[in-house]
Amino acid sequence: MSVKIGLLGFGTVASGIPFLLQENGEKITAAAHNELEIAKVLVKDEEEKNRLLAAGHDYHFVTNIDDIVNDPDIQIVVELMGRIEPAKTFILKALNGGKHVVSANKDLIAVHGPEIIATAKQNGLAFYYEAAVAGGIPILRTLANSLTADKVTRILGVLNGTSNFMLTKMVQEGWTYEDALKTAQELGYAESDPTNDVEGIDAAYKAVILSQFGFGMTISFDDVKHQGISNITPDDVAVAQEMGYVIKLVGDVKETESGISAEVSPTFLPQTHPLASVNGVMNAVYVESIGIGQSMYYGPGAGQKPTAVSVTADIVRIARRLTDGTIGKEFNEVSRETKLANPDDVLSHYYFAINTPDKKGQILRLAEIFSVEDISFEQILQTKANGTSARVVIITHNMSQTQLEAVKSRLAQEADFQVVNTFKVLGE
Ligand SMILES: NC(=O)c1ccc[n+]([C@@H]2O[C@H](COP(=O)([O-])OP(=O)(O)OC[C@H]3O[C@@H](n4cnc5c(N)ncnc54)[C@H](OP(=O)(O)O)[C@@H]3O)[C@@H](O)[C@H]2O)c1
C-alpha cells in the first residue's frame, strides 16, 4: 500500500523530495511503514507544467488546487510554495477537505499558525512544519519530544543564513554591508528584495515558532522586537573584535519572572560563546535548560536537500501515524497561558556607539546621563577622534529594556550626543 502525496509547488525544496525518495527509498518506506508516492503536483500554469515535463519530471502536474483537495486517494498535502497567499487558502482548503498537511512556510505559520493549527485540530488532522525553523536542523521535534522532560529557560539562535553569511564576511574579511549584500545576492543567498533577511523579520518569524515549542506560549509576530543588520558599520565590527566579541544577528527567546520575551537583534557574543563560531550560511540554535544545561543544534538552515530532509521526515511521521492509528496529535502538544515579560524584567548588557564633539568633559557628562537612569558602565572606550568629533563606545552592566528606552530618549535630547548604534551584549 502506498500513501499518496499532493505537492503544492515544485521549486527548490519540493524538487528535493523525489531525490530522497529515490536515493533513500528503502529506509523511508521502513520508517513510514508505507511507500510514499507523489501522486500530483500543483504548478502555477500550463507553461510551467510543460516546462517541467520537458525537463524530464515525470509527475501528474495539475494547475488547480481542487484537483488535489478533491482527490480521495491523496492523504497528505505538502505546501512548498511560500508566502502567505494563496498558501494559507490552499492549506485551509486541504485541512477542511480531510488532508494532513506539511509545510515549511515560516512566514505563514508565524502569522497565521494559530488559525491553521486550530483547523487541523478540529478536523483531527496533522499539521507539521519541522523545516520552518532552521531548515535542515531538526530543532522543533527536538524541543517537542527530546526535551519534553526538561524546562527550557532561554533559546538563542543564529536563525538566518543570509544575514549570517553577510556578517561573517563583514567580520572576517572587513567587507562593508553593501559589499556583503551584493555578493549574497550574486550567490543566490539573498533575494532581490532582501528586507526579510537583513531586517531580522525572517528570524523573528522563527522566534515566534520557537517560543511555542520551547515555552508552550503562542506569541504574535508583533510581540517580537526586531532589529536587522543594515545599520552595522565597519567601526562596530572592529570595536567588537577589539573588546573580545563577535557580532551576530541573534534571536533570543527567554522566560523572565513576569513572562516571555522574544527579540531579534545584532548581538555582541563573547568570542568563546558556541554561537560565535557559527559562520557563513550555517544556522544554530542554542538552548539553555534546567536539565541538560546548555545544548546547541547546528547545521544548514536552508538548501534544497537539508530542507527536503525535514519536510520528508514530517511526511514519514504522518504516514507512520496513519498506520499506527495515532494520527491527529498536534506537532507541539505543550501549551501554556501566554504571558509577555514586563520590560523591567528583560535584562541585558548593551553596547552604545555615540558620536560627540571632541571636547573636555564629554565622558563625564555621559556618565551623568546614564547614572540618572541607574545604568553603570562595564567598559568605555574612545575609539576615534577626527579633528572635531570623537566616538565613545560604552558597554553597560546589566540593564532593563525600560532603562534602555529611557536613556535613549535622554540622549536624544542632548545636542552633543548622537547615538549611532545600540546592540545587545551577551554576558560571559
Ligand atoms: N529554500 C530553502 O532552503 C528553504 C528553507 C526553509 C524553508 N523554506 C520554505 O519552503 C518553502 C518553499 O521554498 P523554496 O525555496 O522551495 O521556494 P521556491 O523555490 O520559490 O519554490 C516555490 C515554488 O512554488 C511555486 N508557486 C508559487 N505560487 C504557486 C501557486 N499558486 N501554485 C503553484 N505553484 C506556485 C513557485 O512558482 P514561481 O517561481 O513561478 O512563483 C515556485 O516554483 C517556503 O515557504 C520557504 O520559506 C525554504
mmCIF file with all atom_site columns, N, CA, C and O and ligand atoms in Angstrom, residues 9-14 42-44 48 80-83 86 90 104-106 131 135 301-303 307, ligand 1:
data_model
loop_
_atom_site.group_PDB
_atom_site.id
_atom_site.type_symbol
_atom_site.label_atom_id
_atom_site.label_alt_id
_atom_site.label_comp_id
_atom_site.label_asym_id
_atom_site.label_entity_id
_atom_site.label_seq_id
_atom_site.pdbx_PDB_ins_code
_atom_site.Cartn_x
_atom_site.Cartn_y
_atom_site.Cartn_z
_atom_site.occupancy
_atom_site.B_iso_or_equiv
_atom_site.pdbx_formal_charge
_atom_site.auth_seq_id
_atom_site.auth_comp_id
_atom_site.auth_asym_id
_atom_site.auth_atom_id
_atom_site.pdbx_PDB_model_num
ATOM   1   N N   . GLY A 1 9   ? 3.481  23.302 -5.356  1.00 0.00 ? 9   GLY A N   1
ATOM   2   C CA  . GLY A 1 9   ? 4.721  23.982 -5.732  1.00 0.00 ? 9   GLY A CA  1
ATOM   3   C C   . GLY A 1 9   ? 5.791  22.949 -6.055  1.00 0.00 ? 9   GLY A C   1
ATOM   4   O O   . GLY A 1 9   ? 5.819  21.858 -5.458  1.00 0.00 ? 9   GLY A O   1
ATOM   5   N N   . PHE A 1 10  ? 6.638  23.290 -7.024  1.00 0.00 ? 10  PHE A N   1
ATOM   6   C CA  . PHE A 1 10  ? 7.738  22.392 -7.370  1.00 0.00 ? 10  PHE A CA  1
ATOM   7   C C   . PHE A 1 10  ? 9.008  23.227 -7.569  1.00 0.00 ? 10  PHE A C   1
ATOM   8   O O   . PHE A 1 10  ? 9.635  23.224 -8.612  1.00 0.00 ? 10  PHE A O   1
ATOM   9   N N   . GLY A 1 11  ? 9.331  23.996 -6.512  1.00 0.00 ? 11  GLY A N   1
ATOM   10  C CA  . GLY A 1 11  ? 10.529 24.837 -6.556  1.00 0.00 ? 11  GLY A CA  1
ATOM   11  C C   . GLY A 1 11  ? 11.708 24.143 -5.906  1.00 0.00 ? 11  GLY A C   1
ATOM   12  O O   . GLY A 1 11  ? 11.832 22.915 -5.945  1.00 0.00 ? 11  GLY A O   1
ATOM   13  N N   . THR A 1 12  ? 12.555 24.950 -5.263  1.00 0.00 ? 12  THR A N   1
ATOM   14  C CA  . THR A 1 12  ? 13.808 24.439 -4.707  1.00 0.00 ? 12  THR A CA  1
ATOM   15  C C   . THR A 1 12  ? 13.587 23.255 -3.758  1.00 0.00 ? 12  THR A C   1
ATOM   16  O O   . THR A 1 12  ? 14.152 22.176 -3.954  1.00 0.00 ? 12  THR A O   1
ATOM   17  N N   . VAL A 1 13  ? 12.779 23.464 -2.719  1.00 0.00 ? 13  VAL A N   1
ATOM   18  C CA  . VAL A 1 13  ? 12.649 22.429 -1.687  1.00 0.00 ? 13  VAL A CA  1
ATOM   19  C C   . VAL A 1 13  ? 11.853 21.229 -2.217  1.00 0.00 ? 13  VAL A C   1
ATOM   20  O O   . VAL A 1 13  ? 12.264 20.076 -2.064  1.00 0.00 ? 13  VAL A O   1
ATOM   21  N N   . ALA A 1 14  ? 10.710 21.529 -2.855  1.00 0.00 ? 14  ALA A N   1
ATOM   22  C CA  . ALA A 1 14  ? 9.836  20.433 -3.313  1.00 0.00 ? 14  ALA A CA  1
ATOM   23  C C   . ALA A 1 14  ? 10.588 19.494 -4.245  1.00 0.00 ? 14  ALA A C   1
ATOM   24  O O   . ALA A 1 14  ? 10.448 18.266 -4.158  1.00 0.00 ? 14  ALA A O   1
ATOM   25  N N   . LEU A 1 42  ? 0.995  20.437 -7.830  1.00 0.00 ? 42  LEU A N   1
ATOM   26  C CA  . LEU A 1 42  ? 0.340  21.676 -8.286  1.00 0.00 ? 42  LEU A CA  1
ATOM   27  C C   . LEU A 1 42  ? 1.395  22.659 -8.764  1.00 0.00 ? 42  LEU A C   1
ATOM   28  O O   . LEU A 1 42  ? 2.349  22.967 -8.039  1.00 0.00 ? 42  LEU A O   1
ATOM   29  N N   . VAL A 1 43  ? 1.229  23.134 -10.006 1.00 0.00 ? 43  VAL A N   1
ATOM   30  C CA  . VAL A 1 43  ? 2.095  24.209 -10.513 1.00 0.00 ? 43  VAL A CA  1
ATOM   31  C C   . VAL A 1 43  ? 1.199  25.368 -10.950 1.00 0.00 ? 43  VAL A C   1
ATOM   32  O O   . VAL A 1 43  ? -0.017 25.232 -11.009 1.00 0.00 ? 43  VAL A O   1
ATOM   33  N N   . LYS A 1 44  ? 1.850  26.510 -11.233 1.00 0.00 ? 44  LYS A N   1
ATOM   34  C CA  . LYS A 1 44  ? 1.057  27.720 -11.449 1.00 0.00 ? 44  LYS A CA  1
ATOM   35  C C   . LYS A 1 44  ? 0.212  27.679 -12.717 1.00 0.00 ? 44  LYS A C   1
ATOM   36  O O   . LYS A 1 44  ? -0.928 28.092 -12.742 1.00 0.00 ? 44  LYS A O   1
ATOM   37  N N   . GLU A 1 48  ? 4.325  26.318 -17.051 1.00 0.00 ? 48  GLU A N   1
ATOM   38  C CA  . GLU A 1 48  ? 5.235  25.720 -16.067 1.00 0.00 ? 48  GLU A CA  1
ATOM   39  C C   . GLU A 1 48  ? 5.166  24.178 -16.137 1.00 0.00 ? 48  GLU A C   1
ATOM   40  O O   . GLU A 1 48  ? 6.180  23.479 -16.067 1.00 0.00 ? 48  GLU A O   1
ATOM   41  N N   . LEU A 1 80  ? 4.712  23.805 -0.439  1.00 0.00 ? 80  LEU A N   1
ATOM   42  C CA  . LEU A 1 80  ? 6.071  24.347 -0.573  1.00 0.00 ? 80  LEU A CA  1
ATOM   43  C C   . LEU A 1 80  ? 6.093  25.472 -1.602  1.00 0.00 ? 80  LEU A C   1
ATOM   44  O O   . LEU A 1 80  ? 6.982  25.552 -2.447  1.00 0.00 ? 80  LEU A O   1
ATOM   45  N N   . MET A 1 81  ? 5.074  26.337 -1.503  1.00 0.00 ? 81  MET A N   1
ATOM   46  C CA  . MET A 1 81  ? 5.002  27.472 -2.435  1.00 0.00 ? 81  MET A CA  1
ATOM   47  C C   . MET A 1 81  ? 5.585  28.732 -1.814  1.00 0.00 ? 81  MET A C   1
ATOM   48  O O   . MET A 1 81  ? 6.071  29.612 -2.503  1.00 0.00 ? 81  MET A O   1
ATOM   49  N N   . GLY A 1 82  ? 5.492  28.834 -0.466  1.00 0.00 ? 82  GLY A N   1
ATOM   50  C CA  . GLY A 1 82  ? 5.957  30.035 0.214   1.00 0.00 ? 82  GLY A CA  1
ATOM   51  C C   . GLY A 1 82  ? 4.934  31.157 0.170   1.00 0.00 ? 82  GLY A C   1
ATOM   52  O O   . GLY A 1 82  ? 3.887  31.028 -0.458  1.00 0.00 ? 82  GLY A O   1
ATOM   53  N N   . ARG A 1 83  ? 5.259  32.238 0.876   1.00 0.00 ? 83  ARG A N   1
ATOM   54  C CA  . ARG A 1 83  ? 4.397  33.431 1.001   1.00 0.00 ? 83  ARG A CA  1
ATOM   55  C C   . ARG A 1 83  ? 3.053  33.106 1.667   1.00 0.00 ? 83  ARG A C   1
ATOM   56  O O   . ARG A 1 83  ? 2.737  31.953 1.930   1.00 0.00 ? 83  ARG A O   1
ATOM   57  N N   . PRO A 1 86  ? -1.411 32.335 -2.168  1.00 0.00 ? 86  PRO A N   1
ATOM   58  C CA  . PRO A 1 86  ? -2.576 31.539 -1.774  1.00 0.00 ? 86  PRO A CA  1
ATOM   59  C C   . PRO A 1 86  ? -2.273 30.365 -0.826  1.00 0.00 ? 86  PRO A C   1
ATOM   60  O O   . PRO A 1 86  ? -3.143 29.536 -0.607  1.00 0.00 ? 86  PRO A O   1
ATOM   61  N N   . PHE A 1 90  ? -4.978 27.544 0.446   1.00 0.00 ? 90  PHE A N   1
ATOM   62  C CA  . PHE A 1 90  ? -4.819 26.156 -0.015  1.00 0.00 ? 90  PHE A CA  1
ATOM   63  C C   . PHE A 1 90  ? -4.674 25.201 1.174   1.00 0.00 ? 90  PHE A C   1
ATOM   64  O O   . PHE A 1 90  ? -5.235 24.103 1.180   1.00 0.00 ? 90  PHE A O   1
ATOM   65  N N   . ALA A 1 104 ? 6.646  24.281 5.117   1.00 0.00 ? 104 ALA A N   1
ATOM   66  C CA  . ALA A 1 104 ? 7.928  24.807 5.597   1.00 0.00 ? 104 ALA A CA  1
ATOM   67  C C   . ALA A 1 104 ? 7.843  26.329 5.675   1.00 0.00 ? 104 ALA A C   1
ATOM   68  O O   . ALA A 1 104 ? 8.853  27.011 5.772   1.00 0.00 ? 104 ALA A O   1
ATOM   69  N N   . ASN A 1 105 ? 6.599  26.808 5.648   1.00 0.00 ? 105 ASN A N   1
ATOM   70  C CA  . ASN A 1 105 ? 6.348  28.236 5.410   1.00 0.00 ? 105 ASN A CA  1
ATOM   71  C C   . ASN A 1 105 ? 6.313  29.029 6.719   1.00 0.00 ? 105 ASN A C   1
ATOM   72  O O   . ASN A 1 105 ? 5.260  29.220 7.317   1.00 0.00 ? 105 ASN A O   1
ATOM   73  N N   . LYS A 1 106 ? 7.521  29.491 7.147   1.00 0.00 ? 106 LYS A N   1
ATOM   74  C CA  . LYS A 1 106 ? 7.584  30.161 8.462   1.00 0.00 ? 106 LYS A CA  1
ATOM   75  C C   . LYS A 1 106 ? 6.799  31.457 8.502   1.00 0.00 ? 106 LYS A C   1
ATOM   76  O O   . LYS A 1 106 ? 6.195  31.788 9.519   1.00 0.00 ? 106 LYS A O   1
ATOM   77  N N   . ALA A 1 131 ? 10.564 21.985 8.957   1.00 0.00 ? 131 ALA A N   1
ATOM   78  C CA  . ALA A 1 131 ? 11.515 22.762 8.142   1.00 0.00 ? 131 ALA A CA  1
ATOM   79  C C   . ALA A 1 131 ? 11.319 24.266 8.272   1.00 0.00 ? 131 ALA A C   1
ATOM   80  O O   . ALA A 1 131 ? 12.122 25.039 7.739   1.00 0.00 ? 131 ALA A O   1
ATOM   81  N N   . GLY A 1 135 ? 15.661 25.265 8.650   1.00 0.00 ? 135 GLY A N   1
ATOM   82  C CA  . GLY A 1 135 ? 15.648 24.267 7.565   1.00 0.00 ? 135 GLY A CA  1
ATOM   83  C C   . GLY A 1 135 ? 16.083 22.854 7.876   1.00 0.00 ? 135 GLY A C   1
ATOM   84  O O   . GLY A 1 135 ? 15.266 21.990 8.164   1.00 0.00 ? 135 GLY A O   1
ATOM   85  N N   . GLY A 1 301 ? 20.701 25.922 7.614   1.00 0.00 ? 301 GLY A N   1
ATOM   86  C CA  . GLY A 1 301 ? 19.360 26.459 7.862   1.00 0.00 ? 301 GLY A CA  1
ATOM   87  C C   . GLY A 1 301 ? 18.523 26.531 6.604   1.00 0.00 ? 301 GLY A C   1
ATOM   88  O O   . GLY A 1 301 ? 17.347 26.888 6.646   1.00 0.00 ? 301 GLY A O   1
ATOM   89  N N   . ALA A 1 302 ? 19.125 26.191 5.477   1.00 0.00 ? 302 ALA A N   1
ATOM   90  C CA  . ALA A 1 302 ? 18.405 26.260 4.202   1.00 0.00 ? 302 ALA A CA  1
ATOM   91  C C   . ALA A 1 302 ? 19.083 25.321 3.222   1.00 0.00 ? 302 ALA A C   1
ATOM   92  O O   . ALA A 1 302 ? 20.018 24.603 3.569   1.00 0.00 ? 302 ALA A O   1
ATOM   93  N N   . GLY A 1 303 ? 18.571 25.351 1.992   1.00 0.00 ? 303 GLY A N   1
ATOM   94  C CA  . GLY A 1 303 ? 19.143 24.499 0.950   1.00 0.00 ? 303 GLY A CA  1
ATOM   95  C C   . GLY A 1 303 ? 18.171 23.397 0.588   1.00 0.00 ? 303 GLY A C   1
ATOM   96  O O   . GLY A 1 303 ? 17.384 22.946 1.415   1.00 0.00 ? 303 GLY A O   1
ATOM   97  N N   . THR A 1 307 ? 16.579 20.961 3.629   1.00 0.00 ? 307 THR A N   1
ATOM   98  C CA  . THR A 1 307 ? 15.193 21.324 3.949   1.00 0.00 ? 307 THR A CA  1
ATOM   99  C C   . THR A 1 307 ? 14.248 20.188 3.562   1.00 0.00 ? 307 THR A C   1
ATOM   100 O O   . THR A 1 307 ? 13.293 19.880 4.291   1.00 0.00 ? 307 THR A O   1
HETATM 101 N N1  . LIG B 2 .   ? 14.790 27.173 0.146   1.00 0.00 ? 1   LIG B N1  1
HETATM 102 C C1  . LIG B 2 .   ? 15.098 26.832 1.368   1.00 0.00 ? 1   LIG B C1  1
HETATM 103 O O1  . LIG B 2 .   ? 16.240 26.481 1.656   1.00 0.00 ? 1   LIG B O1  1
HETATM 104 C C2  . LIG B 2 .   ? 14.068 26.847 2.457   1.00 0.00 ? 1   LIG B C2  1
HETATM 105 C C3  . LIG B 2 .   ? 14.443 26.574 3.792   1.00 0.00 ? 1   LIG B C3  1
HETATM 106 C C4  . LIG B 2 .   ? 13.472 26.531 4.791   1.00 0.00 ? 1   LIG B C4  1
HETATM 107 C C5  . LIG B 2 .   ? 12.157 26.798 4.471   1.00 0.00 ? 1   LIG B C5  1
HETATM 108 N N2  . LIG B 2 .   ? 11.833 27.104 3.164   1.00 0.00 ? 1   LIG B N2  1
HETATM 109 C C6  . LIG B 2 .   ? 10.431 27.370 2.863   1.00 0.00 ? 1   LIG B C6  1
HETATM 110 O O2  . LIG B 2 .   ? 9.988  26.413 1.940   1.00 0.00 ? 1   LIG B O2  1
HETATM 111 C C7  . LIG B 2 .   ? 9.012  26.973 1.085   1.00 0.00 ? 1   LIG B C7  1
HETATM 112 C C8  . LIG B 2 .   ? 9.429  26.759 -0.361  1.00 0.00 ? 1   LIG B C8  1
HETATM 113 O O3  . LIG B 2 .   ? 10.670 27.410 -0.553  1.00 0.00 ? 1   LIG B O3  1
HETATM 114 P P1  . LIG B 2 .   ? 11.507 27.242 -1.902  1.00 0.00 ? 1   LIG B P1  1
HETATM 115 O O4  . LIG B 2 .   ? 12.848 27.787 -1.622  1.00 0.00 ? 1   LIG B O4  1
HETATM 116 O O5  . LIG B 2 .   ? 11.370 25.872 -2.431  1.00 0.00 ? 1   LIG B O5  1
HETATM 117 O O6  . LIG B 2 .   ? 10.720 28.276 -2.828  1.00 0.00 ? 1   LIG B O6  1
HETATM 118 P P2  . LIG B 2 .   ? 10.727 28.357 -4.437  1.00 0.00 ? 1   LIG B P2  1
HETATM 119 O O7  . LIG B 2 .   ? 11.969 27.757 -4.977  1.00 0.00 ? 1   LIG B O7  1
HETATM 120 O O8  . LIG B 2 .   ? 10.388 29.760 -4.776  1.00 0.00 ? 1   LIG B O8  1
HETATM 121 O O9  . LIG B 2 .   ? 9.535  27.389 -4.829  1.00 0.00 ? 1   LIG B O9  1
HETATM 122 C C9  . LIG B 2 .   ? 8.204  27.722 -4.683  1.00 0.00 ? 1   LIG B C9  1
HETATM 123 C C10 . LIG B 2 .   ? 7.522  27.215 -5.923  1.00 0.00 ? 1   LIG B C10 1
HETATM 124 O O10 . LIG B 2 .   ? 6.110  27.318 -5.752  1.00 0.00 ? 1   LIG B O10 1
HETATM 125 C C11 . LIG B 2 .   ? 5.589  27.883 -6.943  1.00 0.00 ? 1   LIG B C11 1
HETATM 126 N N3  . LIG B 2 .   ? 4.321  28.543 -6.682  1.00 0.00 ? 1   LIG B N3  1
HETATM 127 C C12 . LIG B 2 .   ? 4.095  29.769 -6.150  1.00 0.00 ? 1   LIG B C12 1
HETATM 128 N N4  . LIG B 2 .   ? 2.792  30.028 -6.106  1.00 0.00 ? 1   LIG B N4  1
HETATM 129 C C13 . LIG B 2 .   ? 2.176  28.961 -6.633  1.00 0.00 ? 1   LIG B C13 1
HETATM 130 C C14 . LIG B 2 .   ? 0.818  28.637 -6.888  1.00 0.00 ? 1   LIG B C14 1
HETATM 131 N N5  . LIG B 2 .   ? -0.152 29.492 -6.597  1.00 0.00 ? 1   LIG B N5  1
HETATM 132 N N6  . LIG B 2 .   ? 0.529  27.447 -7.436  1.00 0.00 ? 1   LIG B N6  1
HETATM 133 C C15 . LIG B 2 .   ? 1.509  26.571 -7.750  1.00 0.00 ? 1   LIG B C15 1
HETATM 134 N N7  . LIG B 2 .   ? 2.820  26.827 -7.557  1.00 0.00 ? 1   LIG B N7  1
HETATM 135 C C16 . LIG B 2 .   ? 3.144  28.006 -7.002  1.00 0.00 ? 1   LIG B C16 1
HETATM 136 C C17 . LIG B 2 .   ? 6.654  28.845 -7.399  1.00 0.00 ? 1   LIG B C17 1
HETATM 137 O O11 . LIG B 2 .   ? 6.469  29.200 -8.753  1.00 0.00 ? 1   LIG B O11 1
HETATM 138 P P3  . LIG B 2 .   ? 7.089  30.628 -9.266  1.00 0.00 ? 1   LIG B P3  1
HETATM 139 O O12 . LIG B 2 .   ? 8.548  30.525 -9.124  1.00 0.00 ? 1   LIG B O12 1
HETATM 140 O O13 . LIG B 2 .   ? 6.596  30.690 -10.669 1.00 0.00 ? 1   LIG B O13 1
HETATM 141 O O14 . LIG B 2 .   ? 6.498  31.687 -8.382  1.00 0.00 ? 1   LIG B O14 1
HETATM 142 C C18 . LIG B 2 .   ? 7.895  28.012 -7.181  1.00 0.00 ? 1   LIG B C18 1
HETATM 143 O O15 . LIG B 2 .   ? 8.163  27.143 -8.209  1.00 0.00 ? 1   LIG B O15 1
HETATM 144 C C19 . LIG B 2 .   ? 8.896  28.434 1.521   1.00 0.00 ? 1   LIG B C19 1
HETATM 145 O O16 . LIG B 2 .   ? 7.837  28.581 2.439   1.00 0.00 ? 1   LIG B O16 1
HETATM 146 C C20 . LIG B 2 .   ? 10.206 28.703 2.209   1.00 0.00 ? 1   LIG B C20 1
HETATM 147 O O17 . LIG B 2 .   ? 10.119 29.737 3.166   1.00 0.00 ? 1   LIG B O17 1
HETATM 148 C C21 . LIG B 2 .   ? 12.740 27.126 2.174   1.00 0.00 ? 1   LIG B C21 1
#
